[in-house]
GROMACS .gro file of N, CA and C in nm:
model
  363
    1MET      N    1  -1.787  -5.213   4.023
    1MET     CA    2  -1.899  -5.195   4.113
    1MET      C    3  -1.881  -5.061   4.184
    2THR      N    4  -1.986  -4.980   4.186
    2THR     CA    5  -1.976  -4.851   4.252
    2THR      C    6  -1.976  -4.869   4.403
    3PHE      N    7  -1.925  -4.770   4.472
    3PHE     CA    8  -1.922  -4.774   4.619
    3PHE      C    9  -2.065  -4.782   4.673
    4GLU      N   10  -2.155  -4.706   4.615
    4GLU     CA   11  -2.293  -4.706   4.663
    4GLU      C   12  -2.357  -4.844   4.647
    5LEU      N   13  -2.336  -4.909   4.533
    5LEU     CA   14  -2.393  -5.041   4.511
    5LEU      C   15  -2.331  -5.144   4.607
    6LEU      N   16  -2.201  -5.136   4.628
    6LEU     CA   17  -2.134  -5.225   4.722
    6LEU      C   18  -2.194  -5.209   4.862
    7CYS      N   19  -2.216  -5.086   4.903
    7CYS     CA   20  -2.276  -5.061   5.034
    7CYS      C   21  -2.419  -5.111   5.041
    8ARG      N   22  -2.494  -5.099   4.933
    8ARG     CA   23  -2.632  -5.149   4.931
    8ARG      C   24  -2.634  -5.301   4.949
    9PHE      N   25  -2.546  -5.371   4.877
    9PHE     CA   26  -2.537  -5.516   4.893
    9PHE      C   27  -2.498  -5.551   5.037
   10SER      N   28  -2.401  -5.478   5.090
   10SER     CA   29  -2.356  -5.502   5.228
   10SER      C   30  -2.470  -5.478   5.326
   11PHE      N   31  -2.542  -5.369   5.307
   11PHE     CA   32  -2.656  -5.339   5.393
   11PHE      C   33  -2.754  -5.455   5.391
   12ALA      N   34  -2.787  -5.506   5.272
   12ALA     CA   35  -2.885  -5.615   5.260
   12ALA      C   36  -2.838  -5.739   5.335
   13ILE      N   37  -2.712  -5.772   5.321
   13ILE     CA   38  -2.660  -5.892   5.388
   13ILE      C   39  -2.655  -5.871   5.539
   14PHE      N   40  -2.603  -5.756   5.583
   14PHE     CA   41  -2.595  -5.730   5.727
   14PHE      C   42  -2.734  -5.725   5.790
   15ALA      N   43  -2.829  -5.662   5.722
   15ALA     CA   44  -2.965  -5.655   5.776
   15ALA      C   45  -3.029  -5.794   5.783
   16ALA      N   46  -3.007  -5.874   5.679
   16ALA     CA   47  -3.062  -6.010   5.679
   16ALA      C   48  -2.999  -6.094   5.791
   17LEU      N   49  -2.869  -6.079   5.810
   17LEU     CA   50  -2.802  -6.151   5.919
   17LEU      C   51  -2.854  -6.105   6.055
   18ALA      N   52  -2.870  -5.975   6.071
   18ALA     CA   53  -2.920  -5.923   6.199
   18ALA      C   54  -3.058  -5.979   6.228
   19LEU      N   55  -3.145  -5.975   6.129
   19LEU     CA   56  -3.281  -6.025   6.149
   19LEU      C   57  -3.281  -6.176   6.177
   20THR      N   58  -3.203  -6.251   6.099
   20THR     CA   59  -3.198  -6.396   6.119
   20THR      C   60  -3.142  -6.431   6.256
   21LEU      N   61  -3.032  -6.368   6.294
   21LEU     CA   62  -2.972  -6.397   6.424
   21LEU      C   63  -3.061  -6.355   6.540
   22LEU      N   64  -3.143  -6.255   6.518
   22LEU     CA   65  -3.231  -6.208   6.624
   22LEU      C   66  -3.354  -6.298   6.640
   23VAL      N   67  -3.418  -6.334   6.530
   23VAL     CA   68  -3.545  -6.406   6.541
   23VAL      C   69  -3.536  -6.555   6.510
   24ALA      N   70  -3.434  -6.598   6.438
   24ALA     CA   71  -3.423  -6.740   6.402
   24ALA      C   72  -3.277  -6.784   6.402
   25PRO      N   73  -3.209  -6.774   6.516
   25PRO     CA   74  -3.066  -6.808   6.519
   25PRO      C   75  -3.039  -6.953   6.482
   26GLY      N   76  -3.139  -7.039   6.497
   26GLY     CA   77  -3.121  -7.179   6.462
   26GLY      C   78  -3.083  -7.200   6.316
   27VAL      N   79  -3.123  -7.107   6.229
   27VAL     CA   80  -3.087  -7.117   6.087
   27VAL      C   81  -2.935  -7.110   6.071
   28ILE      N   82  -2.874  -7.016   6.140
   28ILE     CA   83  -2.728  -7.002   6.132
   28ILE      C   84  -2.661  -7.120   6.201
   29HIS      N   85  -2.715  -7.163   6.312
   29HIS     CA   86  -2.659  -7.280   6.382
   29HIS      C   87  -2.661  -7.402   6.290
   30TRP      N   88  -2.772  -7.419   6.218
   30TRP     CA   89  -2.784  -7.531   6.125
   30TRP      C   90  -2.683  -7.518   6.010
   31LEU      N   91  -2.677  -7.397   5.951
   31LEU     CA   92  -2.587  -7.374   5.837
   31LEU      C   93  -2.442  -7.403   5.874
   32PHE      N   94  -2.401  -7.359   5.992
   32PHE     CA   95  -2.262  -7.377   6.034
   32PHE      C   96  -2.240  -7.507   6.111
   33ALA      N   97  -2.347  -7.583   6.128
   33ALA     CA   98  -2.340  -7.713   6.198
   33ALA      C   99  -2.282  -7.697   6.339
   34ILE      N  100  -2.339  -7.600   6.413
   34ILE     CA  101  -2.297  -7.580   6.551
   34ILE      C  102  -2.414  -7.612   6.644
   35ASP      N  103  -2.383  -7.645   6.766
   35ASP     CA  104  -2.486  -7.679   6.863
   35ASP      C  105  -2.569  -7.556   6.899
   36SER      N  106  -2.700  -7.578   6.906
   36SER     CA  107  -2.789  -7.473   6.954
   36SER      C  108  -2.805  -7.489   7.104
   37GLY      N  109  -2.847  -7.386   7.166
   37GLY     CA  110  -2.869  -7.388   7.309
   37GLY      C  111  -2.884  -7.247   7.359
   38ALA      N  112  -2.908  -7.232   7.486
   38ALA     CA  113  -2.930  -7.099   7.544
   38ALA      C  114  -2.811  -7.008   7.522
   39ALA      N  115  -2.691  -7.057   7.545
   39ALA     CA  116  -2.571  -6.973   7.529
   39ALA      C  117  -2.552  -6.931   7.383
   40ALA      N  118  -2.572  -7.024   7.292
   40ALA     CA  119  -2.558  -6.992   7.149
   40ALA      C  120  -2.664  -6.891   7.106
   41ASP      N  121  -2.786  -6.906   7.156
   41ASP     CA  122  -2.892  -6.811   7.122
   41ASP      C  123  -2.864  -6.672   7.176
   42ILE      N  124  -2.813  -6.664   7.298
   42ILE     CA  125  -2.778  -6.534   7.357
   42ILE      C  126  -2.670  -6.466   7.274
   43MET      N  127  -2.566  -6.539   7.239
   43MET     CA  128  -2.457  -6.481   7.161
   43MET      C  129  -2.503  -6.445   7.020
   44SER      N  130  -2.595  -6.523   6.965
   44SER     CA  131  -2.650  -6.492   6.833
   44SER      C  132  -2.728  -6.361   6.836
   45ARG      N  133  -2.809  -6.342   6.939
   45ARG     CA  134  -2.886  -6.217   6.950
   45ARG      C  135  -2.794  -6.098   6.972
   46ARG      N  136  -2.688  -6.117   7.047
   46ARG     CA  137  -2.592  -6.007   7.066
   46ARG      C  138  -2.521  -5.976   6.934
   47ALA      N  139  -2.483  -6.079   6.860
   47ALA     CA  140  -2.420  -6.059   6.729
   47ALA      C  141  -2.517  -5.989   6.633
   48ALA      N  142  -2.646  -6.017   6.648
   48ALA     CA  143  -2.747  -5.952   6.563
   48ALA      C  144  -2.738  -5.801   6.576
   49MET      N  145  -2.717  -5.752   6.698
   49MET     CA  146  -2.709  -5.608   6.718
   49MET      C  147  -2.583  -5.548   6.654
   50LEU      N  148  -2.475  -5.623   6.654
   50LEU     CA  149  -2.354  -5.577   6.585
   50LEU      C  150  -2.378  -5.568   6.435
   51PHE      N  151  -2.444  -5.670   6.379
   51PHE     CA  152  -2.474  -5.667   6.237
   51PHE      C  153  -2.575  -5.557   6.205
   52ALA      N  154  -2.667  -5.528   6.296
   52ALA     CA  155  -2.761  -5.418   6.274
   52ALA      C  156  -2.686  -5.285   6.266
   53GLY      N  157  -2.589  -5.267   6.354
   53GLY     CA  158  -2.507  -5.145   6.349
   53GLY      C  159  -2.429  -5.134   6.219
   54LEU      N  160  -2.372  -5.245   6.174
   54LEU     CA  161  -2.299  -5.244   6.047
   54LEU      C  162  -2.394  -5.217   5.930
   55ALA      N  163  -2.517  -5.267   5.938
   55ALA     CA  164  -2.615  -5.241   5.833
   55ALA      C  165  -2.644  -5.091   5.824
   56VAL      N  166  -2.661  -5.026   5.938
   56VAL     CA  167  -2.686  -4.882   5.939
   56VAL      C  168  -2.565  -4.807   5.883
   57LEU      N  169  -2.445  -4.848   5.921
   57LEU     CA  170  -2.324  -4.785   5.867
   57LEU      C  171  -2.322  -4.794   5.715
   58MET      N  172  -2.353  -4.910   5.661
   58MET     CA  173  -2.350  -4.928   5.516
   58MET      C  174  -2.463  -4.851   5.448
   59PHE      N  175  -2.580  -4.847   5.511
   59PHE     CA  176  -2.692  -4.774   5.453
   59PHE      C  177  -2.661  -4.625   5.444
   60LEU      N  178  -2.612  -4.569   5.552
   60LEU     CA  179  -2.582  -4.425   5.554
   60LEU      C  180  -2.452  -4.393   5.482
   61GLY      N  181  -2.350  -4.477   5.502
   61GLY     CA  182  -2.220  -4.452   5.441
   61GLY      C  183  -2.220  -4.465   5.290
   62GLY      N  184  -2.308  -4.547   5.238
   62GLY     CA  185  -2.314  -4.567   5.094
   62GLY      C  186  -2.368  -4.448   5.018
   63ARG      N  187  -2.430  -4.358   5.089
   63ARG     CA  188  -2.489  -4.240   5.026
   63ARG      C  189  -2.391  -4.124   5.013
   64THR      N  190  -2.275  -4.135   5.072
   64THR     CA  191  -2.183  -4.023   5.075
   64THR      C  192  -2.102  -4.012   4.946
   65THR      N  193  -2.062  -3.892   4.917
   65THR     CA  194  -1.968  -3.870   4.807
   65THR      C  195  -1.830  -3.834   4.860
   66SER      N  196  -1.820  -3.821   4.991
   66SER     CA  197  -1.693  -3.786   5.055
   66SER      C  198  -1.597  -3.905   5.051
   67LEU      N  199  -1.481  -3.884   4.990
   67LEU     CA  200  -1.381  -3.991   4.985
   67LEU      C  201  -1.333  -4.027   5.125
   68GLU      N  202  -1.326  -3.931   5.214
   68GLU     CA  203  -1.283  -3.958   5.351
   68GLU      C  204  -1.380  -4.055   5.420
   69VAL      N  205  -1.509  -4.032   5.403
   69VAL     CA  206  -1.609  -4.120   5.463
   69VAL      C  207  -1.606  -4.257   5.394
   70GLN      N  208  -1.590  -4.259   5.263
   70GLN     CA  209  -1.582  -4.386   5.190
   70GLN      C  210  -1.462  -4.468   5.238
   71HIS      N  211  -1.349  -4.401   5.262
   71HIS     CA  212  -1.231  -4.472   5.314
   71HIS      C  213  -1.257  -4.525   5.454
   72LEU      N  214  -1.324  -4.449   5.537
   72LEU     CA  215  -1.357  -4.492   5.673
   72LEU      C  216  -1.449  -4.615   5.669
   73VAL      N  217  -1.556  -4.607   5.593
   73VAL     CA  218  -1.650  -4.718   5.581
   73VAL      C  219  -1.578  -4.841   5.525
   74SER      N  220  -1.494  -4.821   5.425
   74SER     CA  221  -1.420  -4.932   5.365
   74SER      C  222  -1.325  -4.996   5.464
   75ALA      N  223  -1.256  -4.915   5.544
   75ALA     CA  224  -1.164  -4.970   5.644
   75ALA      C  225  -1.239  -5.056   5.745
   76VAL      N  226  -1.355  -5.008   5.791
   76VAL     CA  227  -1.437  -5.085   5.885
   76VAL      C  228  -1.478  -5.217   5.820
   77ALA      N  229  -1.522  -5.211   5.695
   77ALA     CA  230  -1.568  -5.331   5.626
   77ALA      C  231  -1.453  -5.430   5.605
   78VAL      N  232  -1.336  -5.383   5.566
   78VAL     CA  233  -1.223  -5.473   5.542
   78VAL      C  234  -1.183  -5.543   5.671
   79VAL      N  235  -1.168  -5.469   5.779
   79VAL     CA  236  -1.128  -5.529   5.906
   79VAL      C  237  -1.233  -5.631   5.952
   80THR      N  238  -1.360  -5.595   5.940
   80THR     CA  239  -1.467  -5.685   5.981
   80THR      C  240  -1.470  -5.811   5.896
   81MET      N  241  -1.466  -5.794   5.764
   81MET     CA  242  -1.476  -5.909   5.673
   81MET      C  243  -1.354  -6.001   5.681
   82VAL      N  244  -1.236  -5.944   5.685
   82VAL     CA  245  -1.115  -6.027   5.696
   82VAL      C  246  -1.115  -6.099   5.831
   83GLY      N  247  -1.152  -6.029   5.935
   83GLY     CA  248  -1.157  -6.091   6.067
   83GLY      C  249  -1.255  -6.207   6.072
   84LEU      N  250  -1.374  -6.187   6.016
   84LEU     CA  251  -1.473  -6.295   6.014
   84LEU      C  252  -1.427  -6.412   5.928
   85ALA      N  253  -1.366  -6.383   5.814
   85ALA     CA  254  -1.317  -6.490   5.726
   85ALA      C  255  -1.208  -6.572   5.794
   86VAL      N  256  -1.114  -6.504   5.859
   86VAL     CA  257  -1.006  -6.575   5.929
   86VAL      C  258  -1.062  -6.658   6.043
   87LEU      N  259  -1.152  -6.600   6.122
   87LEU     CA  260  -1.213  -6.677   6.231
   87LEU      C  261  -1.291  -6.797   6.180
   88GLY      N  262  -1.364  -6.779   6.071
   88GLY     CA  263  -1.437  -6.890   6.013
   88GLY      C  264  -1.344  -7.002   5.969
   89LEU      N  265  -1.233  -6.965   5.905
   89LEU     CA  266  -1.136  -7.065   5.861
   89LEU      C  267  -1.074  -7.138   5.979
   90VAL      N  268  -1.038  -7.063   6.081
   90VAL     CA  269  -0.977  -7.124   6.201
   90VAL      C  270  -1.075  -7.221   6.266
   91GLU      N  271  -1.200  -7.180   6.280
   91GLU     CA  272  -1.299  -7.268   6.343
   91GLU      C  273  -1.326  -7.392   6.258
   92TRP      N  274  -1.322  -7.375   6.125
   92TRP     CA  275  -1.339  -7.492   6.038
   92TRP      C  276  -1.221  -7.587   6.052
   93LEU      N  277  -1.098  -7.532   6.055
   93LEU     CA  278  -0.979  -7.616   6.073
   93LEU      C  279  -0.980  -7.688   6.207
   94ARG      N  280  -1.037  -7.624   6.309
   94ARG     CA  281  -1.049  -7.687   6.441
   94ARG      C  282  -1.159  -7.793   6.444
   95GLY      N  283  -1.243  -7.795   6.341
   95GLY     CA  284  -1.352  -7.891   6.337
   95GLY      C  285  -1.473  -7.852   6.418
   96VAL      N  286  -1.483  -7.725   6.452
   96VAL     CA  287  -1.592  -7.676   6.536
   96VAL      C  288  -1.715  -7.639   6.455
   97VAL      N  289  -1.696  -7.603   6.328
   97VAL     CA  290  -1.807  -7.566   6.240
   97VAL      C  291  -1.806  -7.657   6.117
   98GLY      N  292  -1.921  -7.662   6.052
   98GLY     CA  293  -1.933  -7.747   5.935
   98GLY      C  294  -1.899  -7.674   5.806
   99ILE      N  295  -1.921  -7.744   5.698
   99ILE     CA  296  -1.886  -7.696   5.564
   99ILE      C  297  -1.961  -7.569   5.525
  100GLY      N  298  -2.075  -7.544   5.588
  100GLY     CA  299  -2.152  -7.423   5.559
  100GLY      C  300  -2.076  -7.295   5.586
  101ILE      N  301  -1.973  -7.302   5.667
  101ILE     CA  302  -1.894  -7.182   5.697
  101ILE      C  303  -1.828  -7.127   5.570
  102TRP      N  304  -1.806  -7.215   5.472
  102TRP     CA  305  -1.740  -7.171   5.349
  102TRP      C  306  -1.827  -7.075   5.269
  103LEU      N  307  -1.958  -7.081   5.284
  103LEU     CA  308  -2.045  -6.982   5.221
  103LEU      C  309  -2.015  -6.844   5.281
  104ALA      N  310  -2.007  -6.839   5.413
  104ALA     CA  311  -1.978  -6.713   5.481
  104ALA      C  312  -1.837  -6.664   5.445
  105ILE      N  313  -1.740  -6.752   5.446
  105ILE     CA  314  -1.602  -6.713   5.414
  105ILE      C  315  -1.595  -6.656   5.273
  106GLY      N  316  -1.661  -6.720   5.179
  106GLY     CA  317  -1.661  -6.671   5.041
  106GLY      C  318  -1.719  -6.531   5.029
  107VAL      N  319  -1.832  -6.508   5.094
  107VAL     CA  320  -1.895  -6.376   5.091
  107VAL      C  321  -1.805  -6.273   5.159
  108GLU      N  322  -1.745  -6.311   5.270
  108GLU     CA  323  -1.658  -6.218   5.343
  108GLU      C  324  -1.535  -6.180   5.262
  109VAL      N  325  -1.476  -6.275   5.194
  109VAL     CA  326  -1.359  -6.247   5.110
  109VAL      C  327  -1.399  -6.157   4.993
  110PHE      N  328  -1.513  -6.185   4.933
  110PHE     CA  329  -1.564  -6.103   4.823
  110PHE      C  330  -1.576  -5.957   4.866
  111PHE      N  331  -1.644  -5.934   4.978
  111PHE     CA  332  -1.663  -5.797   5.024
  111PHE      C  333  -1.532  -5.733   5.069
  112ALA      N  334  -1.447  -5.809   5.135
  112ALA     CA  335  -1.317  -5.755   5.177
  112ALA      C  336  -1.239  -5.707   5.056
  113TRP      N  337  -1.237  -5.784   4.950
  113TRP     CA  338  -1.163  -5.747   4.829
  113TRP      C  339  -1.214  -5.615   4.770
  114PHE      N  340  -1.346  -5.605   4.754
  114PHE     CA  341  -1.400  -5.485   4.692
  114PHE      C  342  -1.385  -5.363   4.783
  115TYR      N  343  -1.407  -5.379   4.912
  115TYR     CA  344  -1.388  -5.265   5.002
  115TYR      C  345  -1.241  -5.226   5.010
  116PHE      N  346  -1.151  -5.322   5.005
  116PHE     CA  347  -1.008  -5.291   5.008
  116PHE      C  348  -0.971  -5.201   4.892
  117ARG      N  349  -1.029  -5.227   4.777
  117ARG     CA  350  -1.000  -5.143   4.659
  117ARG      C  351  -1.044  -4.998   4.682
  118TYR      N  352  -1.159  -4.979   4.747
  118TYR     CA  353  -1.203  -4.843   4.776
  118TYR      C  354  -1.122  -4.780   4.888
  119TRP      N  355  -1.078  -4.859   4.981
  119TRP     CA  356  -0.998  -4.808   5.092
  119TRP      C  357  -0.864  -4.755   5.041
  120GLN      N  358  -0.811  -4.816   4.938
  120GLN     CA  359  -0.680  -4.779   4.885
  120GLN      C  360  -0.683  -4.665   4.784
  121GLU      N  361  -0.803  -4.621   4.743
  121GLU     CA  362  -0.812  -4.510   4.647
  121GLU      C  363  -0.761  -4.381   4.704
   0.00000   0.00000   0.00000
């Protein structure tokens, strides 16, 4: 998979997450089997802005031919994806989230693996 294609896929997922968390956070609450409420909605909208920033990073970073920029984008992606996967696993082990978290963990591990390969080039 080329770096540009990997970034395009990442952009699509981050943008979709940002939009979903901003306008319909209940979808994520349902998927992860977590309680909805004012606090969860506030945190979901704040997380949406983080995902929006990552979407922009992937959109712009995927267009570069600079190995230095590719390594930077890859490092950000690896840290983010591994961190989210570990947190998802911990929350699942604690019994705080439902089985739907495994969809997110799988996607995060997939992206972490591919970005790690570019980071190490």
